[in-house]
Amino acid sequence: MLPEAIVNACGLGLQAVSRTLTFRIFVNDDGSIANVTMKPGFAVITRCTYESAVPLIQTTELRLLNEIAQKRRMYRETHGAITIDKPEVHLYVQKGHPVIEPITATPASELVREMMILAGEAVAWWAFEQKLPFPFYCQDAPTERNKFPNGLAGVYARLRTMKAGYVSTSPRAHHGLGISMYTQVTSPLRRYADLIAHEQMRSYLSEVYGYTYPPALPVDEVTERLGRASFQVSMLRKAEKASELHWTLVWLMEHPDWTGTGIVIQTGSMSQIYIPELGMETWVKAGTLELNTEVKLKLLKVQLPKLEAVFQILG
């Protein structure tokens, strides 16, 4: 979202000393938040991959954070959080050719996820208590909470009942995360609403710590900026989704003899099948298939202008 020079200057761990906004959060024994304080400052940041961080969880201060993360996850699940676990892939283009790699969930990635959610909930409550105009991120309750099938088919059935999240200056619950108030503040370099949140926080904190910063935006200005940005974000998500599908199809064109495994996630006159290796969903005309059945697929053809691939069930 921002010029590369700003990213290099502000990204954590990209300089010898990084500028930071630090949250100090007290968590109750049941996983709820007691209070939060924050301050701008500086820190020496060590960057590492999720995989290399896993052993550190048992031997460093990350162990305590991991204990809090587990407590927080239990707290959220008790309050109705919906956990979506499905196979995912990382798609990128290298020297003009697409590369598809599986994403492996690790205790370190789960730790980061819970800390991000914790920060978002804590800051939302803080902004609400300070009566600070703020971009809260909300998600209404699912259309239904009936019993879902097991396995991956159940995950997709649950996803179909969930409503889209949205940004608002009026705080509401985020039912998907199982918390009563939430904001997104951990990615101000790539999400505009996060950047507005940081501007509002730093404006408020300038009065607390005595440094110069522009005044906080009024609620009407925050609402207008979020409204203008939401349309662009929607269009960017559509473009991103189309781009990912395009390059997945290019990968298939480079592997015309591809065969692999799919999992039936929806049945009917056409069966919807998820292909874990590709992170791709497709529809195949077949006979009666049970949900969560693994089927062997063969690529028949790719129609790149239509963003379509045709598969055949073998056997």
Coordinates of C-alpha atoms in Angstrom, one line a residue:
M1 CA 0.0 0.0 0.0
L2 CA 2.9 2.4 0.8
P3 CA 6.1 3.3 -1.1
E4 CA 9.0 0.9 -0.7
A5 CA 11.1 3.5 1.1
I6 CA 8.5 3.9 3.8
V7 CA 8.1 0.2 4.2
N8 CA 11.9 -0.2 4.6
A9 CA 11.9 2.6 7.2
C10 CA 8.9 1.4 9.2
G11 CA 8.8 -2.4 8.8
L12 CA 9.7 -4.2 11.9
G13 CA 13.2 -5.6 11.8
L14 CA 14.2 -4.0 8.5
Q15 CA 16.4 -1.5 10.3
A16 CA 18.9 -2.0 13.2
V17 CA 16.4 -0.3 15.5
S18 CA 12.6 -0.2 14.7
R19 CA 10.0 2.3 15.6
T20 CA 7.2 0.6 17.4
L21 CA 3.8 1.0 19.0
T22 CA 3.8 -1.4 22.0
F23 CA 0.7 -2.8 23.7
R24 CA 0.9 -4.0 27.3
I25 CA -2.2 -6.2 27.9
F26 CA -3.2 -7.8 31.2
V27 CA -5.2 -11.0 30.7
N28 CA -7.4 -12.5 33.3
D29 CA -7.2 -16.2 34.2
D30 CA -10.3 -16.9 32.1
G31 CA -8.7 -15.3 29.0
S32 CA -10.6 -12.1 29.2
I33 CA -8.8 -8.7 29.0
A34 CA -8.3 -6.8 32.2
N35 CA -6.7 -3.6 30.8
V36 CA -4.3 -2.3 28.2
T37 CA -1.7 0.5 28.0
M38 CA 0.3 1.5 25.0
K39 CA 3.2 3.7 24.1
P40 CA 5.4 4.6 21.1
G41 CA 9.0 3.6 21.3
F42 CA 11.9 1.7 19.8
A43 CA 12.9 -1.9 19.7
V44 CA 15.5 -4.3 18.3
I45 CA 13.6 -6.8 16.3
T46 CA 14.8 -10.3 15.3
R47 CA 13.0 -11.6 12.3
C48 CA 12.5 -15.4 11.8
T49 CA 10.3 -17.8 10.0
Y50 CA 7.4 -19.7 11.7
E51 CA 9.3 -22.9 11.4
S52 CA 12.5 -21.6 13.1
A53 CA 10.4 -20.0 15.8
V54 CA 8.8 -23.3 16.9
P55 CA 11.7 -24.5 19.1
L56 CA 11.9 -21.1 20.7
I57 CA 8.4 -21.5 22.1
Q58 CA 9.7 -24.1 24.5
T59 CA 13.0 -22.3 25.5
T60 CA 12.4 -18.5 25.5
E61 CA 9.9 -15.9 26.6
L62 CA 7.6 -17.1 23.8
R63 CA 6.6 -20.0 26.1
L64 CA 4.7 -17.6 28.3
L65 CA 3.1 -15.9 25.3
N66 CA 2.1 -19.3 24.0
E67 CA 0.4 -20.2 27.3
I68 CA -1.6 -16.9 27.0
A69 CA -2.4 -17.7 23.4
Q70 CA -3.9 -21.1 24.4
K71 CA -5.9 -19.5 27.1
R72 CA -7.2 -16.9 24.7
R73 CA -8.2 -19.5 22.1
M74 CA -10.2 -21.4 24.7
Y75 CA -11.8 -18.1 25.9
R76 CA -12.9 -17.3 22.3
E77 CA -14.2 -20.7 21.5
T78 CA -16.2 -20.6 24.7
H79 CA -17.8 -17.4 23.4
G80 CA -18.7 -18.9 20.0
A81 CA -15.6 -18.4 17.9
I82 CA -15.6 -20.3 14.6
T83 CA -12.4 -22.0 13.8
I84 CA -11.8 -22.6 10.1
D85 CA -9.1 -25.2 9.4
K86 CA -8.6 -26.1 5.8
P87 CA -5.6 -26.9 3.6
E88 CA -4.1 -23.8 2.0
V89 CA -1.3 -23.0 -0.4
H90 CA 1.1 -20.2 -1.1
L91 CA 1.1 -19.1 -4.7
Y92 CA 3.7 -16.8 -6.1
V93 CA 5.4 -16.1 -9.5
Q94 CA 9.1 -16.6 -9.9
K95 CA 10.8 -15.7 -13.2
G96 CA 7.5 -15.7 -15.0
H97 CA 6.4 -19.1 -13.7
P98 CA 3.9 -19.8 -11.0
V99 CA 5.0 -21.8 -7.9
I100 CA 2.5 -23.5 -5.6
E101 CA 3.6 -24.6 -2.1
P102 CA 1.5 -26.0 0.8
I103 CA 1.1 -23.8 3.9
T104 CA 1.8 -25.8 7.0
A105 CA 0.2 -24.6 10.2
T106 CA 2.7 -24.4 13.1
P107 CA 2.4 -23.6 16.8
A108 CA 4.3 -20.4 16.0
S109 CA 1.7 -19.2 13.4
E110 CA -1.1 -20.0 15.8
L111 CA 0.7 -17.9 18.5
V112 CA 1.0 -14.9 16.1
R113 CA -2.7 -15.2 15.1
E114 CA -3.9 -15.2 18.8
M115 CA -1.6 -12.3 19.7
M116 CA -3.0 -10.3 16.7
I117 CA -6.5 -11.0 17.8
L118 CA -5.7 -10.1 21.4
A119 CA -4.2 -6.8 20.3
G120 CA -7.2 -6.0 18.2
E121 CA -9.7 -6.7 20.9
A122 CA -7.7 -4.8 23.6
V123 CA -7.2 -1.7 21.4
A124 CA -10.9 -1.7 20.4
W125 CA -11.9 -1.6 24.1
W126 CA -9.3 1.1 24.7
A127 CA -10.6 3.3 21.9
F128 CA -14.2 2.8 23.0
E129 CA -13.4 3.8 26.6
Q130 CA -11.5 6.9 25.3
K131 CA -14.4 7.8 23.1
L132 CA -12.0 8.0 20.2
P133 CA -13.4 7.9 16.6
F134 CA -12.0 4.6 15.4
P135 CA -12.4 2.0 12.7
F136 CA -13.9 -1.1 14.4
Y137 CA -14.0 -4.4 12.5
C138 CA -17.3 -6.2 12.9
Q139 CA -19.0 -9.5 11.8
D140 CA -22.6 -10.3 12.4
A141 CA -23.8 -13.6 13.6
P142 CA -24.0 -16.5 11.1
T143 CA -27.4 -17.1 9.4
E144 CA -27.7 -20.4 11.2
R145 CA -25.8 -22.6 13.7
N146 CA -27.3 -25.9 12.9
K147 CA -25.3 -29.1 13.0
F148 CA -22.7 -29.3 10.2
P149 CA -21.3 -32.3 8.6
N150 CA -17.8 -33.5 9.7
G151 CA -14.6 -32.9 7.9
L152 CA -13.8 -30.4 5.2
A153 CA -17.4 -30.5 3.9
G154 CA -18.4 -29.2 7.3
V155 CA -15.9 -26.4 7.2
Y156 CA -17.3 -25.2 3.8
A157 CA -20.9 -25.6 5.0
R158 CA -20.0 -23.4 8.0
L159 CA -18.3 -20.8 5.7
R160 CA -21.5 -20.6 3.6
T161 CA -23.4 -19.4 6.7
M162 CA -21.0 -16.7 7.7
K163 CA -21.5 -13.1 6.9
A164 CA -18.9 -10.8 5.5
G165 CA -16.9 -8.6 7.9
Y166 CA -17.2 -4.8 7.7
V167 CA -15.6 -1.7 9.1
S168 CA -17.6 0.8 11.2
T169 CA -17.1 3.6 13.6
S170 CA -19.7 2.0 15.8
P171 CA -18.3 -1.0 17.7
R172 CA -20.1 -4.3 17.4
A173 CA -19.3 -7.9 18.1
H174 CA -17.1 -10.0 15.8
H175 CA -19.0 -13.3 16.0
G176 CA -16.5 -15.2 13.9
L177 CA -13.7 -14.5 16.4
G178 CA -16.0 -14.9 19.5
I179 CA -15.3 -11.4 20.9
S180 CA -17.6 -8.5 21.7
M181 CA -15.4 -5.8 20.1
Y182 CA -12.5 -5.8 17.6
T183 CA -10.4 -3.7 15.4
Q184 CA -7.5 -4.4 13.1
V185 CA -4.3 -2.6 14.1
T186 CA -1.4 -5.0 13.3
S187 CA -0.8 -4.2 9.6
P188 CA -0.7 -0.4 9.1
L189 CA 1.7 -0.8 6.2
R190 CA -0.8 -2.8 4.1
R191 CA -4.3 -2.0 5.4
Y192 CA -5.7 1.5 5.2
A193 CA -8.1 1.0 8.1
D194 CA -5.1 -0.1 10.3
L195 CA -3.2 3.1 9.2
I196 CA -6.2 5.3 10.3
A197 CA -6.3 3.4 13.6
H198 CA -2.6 4.2 14.2
E199 CA -3.1 7.8 13.3
Q200 CA -5.8 8.1 15.9
M201 CA -3.9 6.3 18.5
R202 CA -0.7 8.3 18.0
S203 CA -2.7 11.5 18.1
Y204 CA -4.2 10.6 21.4
L205 CA -0.9 9.4 22.8
S206 CA 0.9 12.6 21.8
E207 CA -1.1 14.4 24.5
V208 CA -0.1 11.7 27.0
Y209 CA 3.6 11.6 26.2
G210 CA 4.1 15.2 25.1
Y211 CA 5.1 15.0 21.5
T212 CA 3.8 16.8 18.4
Y213 CA 1.3 15.1 16.2
P214 CA -1.7 16.2 14.1
P215 CA -5.1 16.2 16.0
A216 CA -7.3 13.1 15.8
L217 CA -9.7 12.9 13.0
P218 CA -13.4 13.6 13.8
V219 CA -15.8 10.7 13.4
D220 CA -17.3 12.1 10.2
E221 CA -13.9 12.2 8.6
V222 CA -13.1 8.7 9.7
T223 CA -16.4 7.5 8.3
E224 CA -15.9 9.2 5.0
R225 CA -12.3 7.8 4.6
L226 CA -13.4 4.3 5.5
G227 CA -16.3 4.5 3.0
R228 CA -14.0 5.6 0.2
A229 CA -11.5 2.9 1.0
S230 CA -14.0 0.0 1.4
F231 CA -15.0 0.2 -2.3
Q232 CA -11.4 0.0 -3.3
V233 CA -10.7 -2.8 -0.9
S234 CA -13.6 -4.8 -2.4
M235 CA -12.3 -4.3 -5.9
L236 CA -8.8 -5.2 -4.9
R237 CA -10.0 -8.5 -3.3
K238 CA -11.8 -9.4 -6.5
A239 CA -8.7 -8.6 -8.5
E240 CA -6.5 -10.6 -6.1
K241 CA -8.9 -13.6 -6.3
A242 CA -8.9 -13.5 -10.1
S243 CA -5.1 -13.1 -10.2
E244 CA -4.6 -16.2 -8.0
L245 CA -7.0 -18.2 -10.1
H246 CA -5.3 -17.0 -13.3
W247 CA -1.8 -18.1 -12.1
T248 CA -3.2 -21.4 -10.8
L249 CA -4.5 -22.1 -14.2
V250 CA -1.2 -21.1 -15.8
W251 CA 0.4 -23.6 -13.5
L252 CA -2.0 -26.3 -14.7
M253 CA -1.2 -25.3 -18.3
E254 CA 2.4 -26.0 -17.5
H255 CA 1.4 -29.4 -16.1
P256 CA -1.1 -30.6 -18.7
D257 CA -0.9 -34.3 -17.5
W258 CA -1.7 -33.3 -13.9
T259 CA -3.6 -35.8 -11.8
G260 CA -4.3 -35.4 -8.1
T261 CA -6.7 -35.8 -5.2
G262 CA -9.9 -33.8 -4.5
I263 CA -12.3 -33.8 -1.6
V264 CA -16.1 -33.6 -2.1
I265 CA -17.4 -30.6 -0.2
Q266 CA -20.9 -30.2 -1.7
T267 CA -23.1 -32.6 -3.6
G268 CA -26.0 -32.3 -6.1
S269 CA -26.3 -32.6 -9.8
M270 CA -22.8 -31.1 -9.9
S271 CA -20.3 -32.0 -7.1
Q272 CA -18.1 -29.2 -5.7
I273 CA -14.6 -30.5 -5.0
Y274 CA -11.7 -28.9 -3.2
I275 CA -8.2 -29.7 -4.5
P276 CA -5.8 -29.3 -1.5
E277 CA -2.7 -29.5 -3.7
L278 CA -3.8 -26.4 -5.7
G279 CA -5.9 -24.6 -3.1
M280 CA -8.6 -24.6 -5.7
E281 CA -12.3 -25.4 -5.9
T282 CA -14.0 -26.9 -8.9
W283 CA -17.3 -28.4 -10.0
V284 CA -17.5 -31.8 -11.6
K285 CA -20.5 -33.7 -13.0
A286 CA -20.5 -37.1 -11.4
G287 CA -22.8 -39.7 -9.9
T288 CA -23.8 -39.9 -6.3
L289 CA -20.9 -39.0 -4.1
E290 CA -20.7 -38.8 -0.3
L291 CA -19.4 -35.7 1.4
N292 CA -15.7 -35.8 2.3
T293 CA -15.1 -38.6 -0.3
E294 CA -11.6 -38.4 -1.7
V295 CA -11.6 -38.7 -5.5
K296 CA -8.8 -39.0 -8.1
L297 CA -8.9 -36.2 -10.6
K298 CA -7.4 -35.7 -14.0
L299 CA -7.0 -32.4 -15.8
L300 CA -8.8 -32.3 -19.2
K301 CA -8.4 -28.7 -20.3
V302 CA -7.8 -25.2 -19.2
Q303 CA -9.7 -22.2 -20.6
L304 CA -7.6 -19.3 -19.5
P305 CA -9.7 -16.4 -20.9
K306 CA -12.7 -17.8 -19.0
L307 CA -10.7 -18.6 -15.9
E308 CA -11.9 -22.2 -16.0
A309 CA -10.3 -25.6 -15.7
V310 CA -12.2 -28.8 -16.5
F311 CA -11.4 -32.0 -14.5
Q312 CA -12.5 -35.6 -14.8
I313 CA -13.0 -38.1 -12.0
L314 CA -11.0 -41.2 -12.6
G315 CA -12.1 -44.7 -11.6

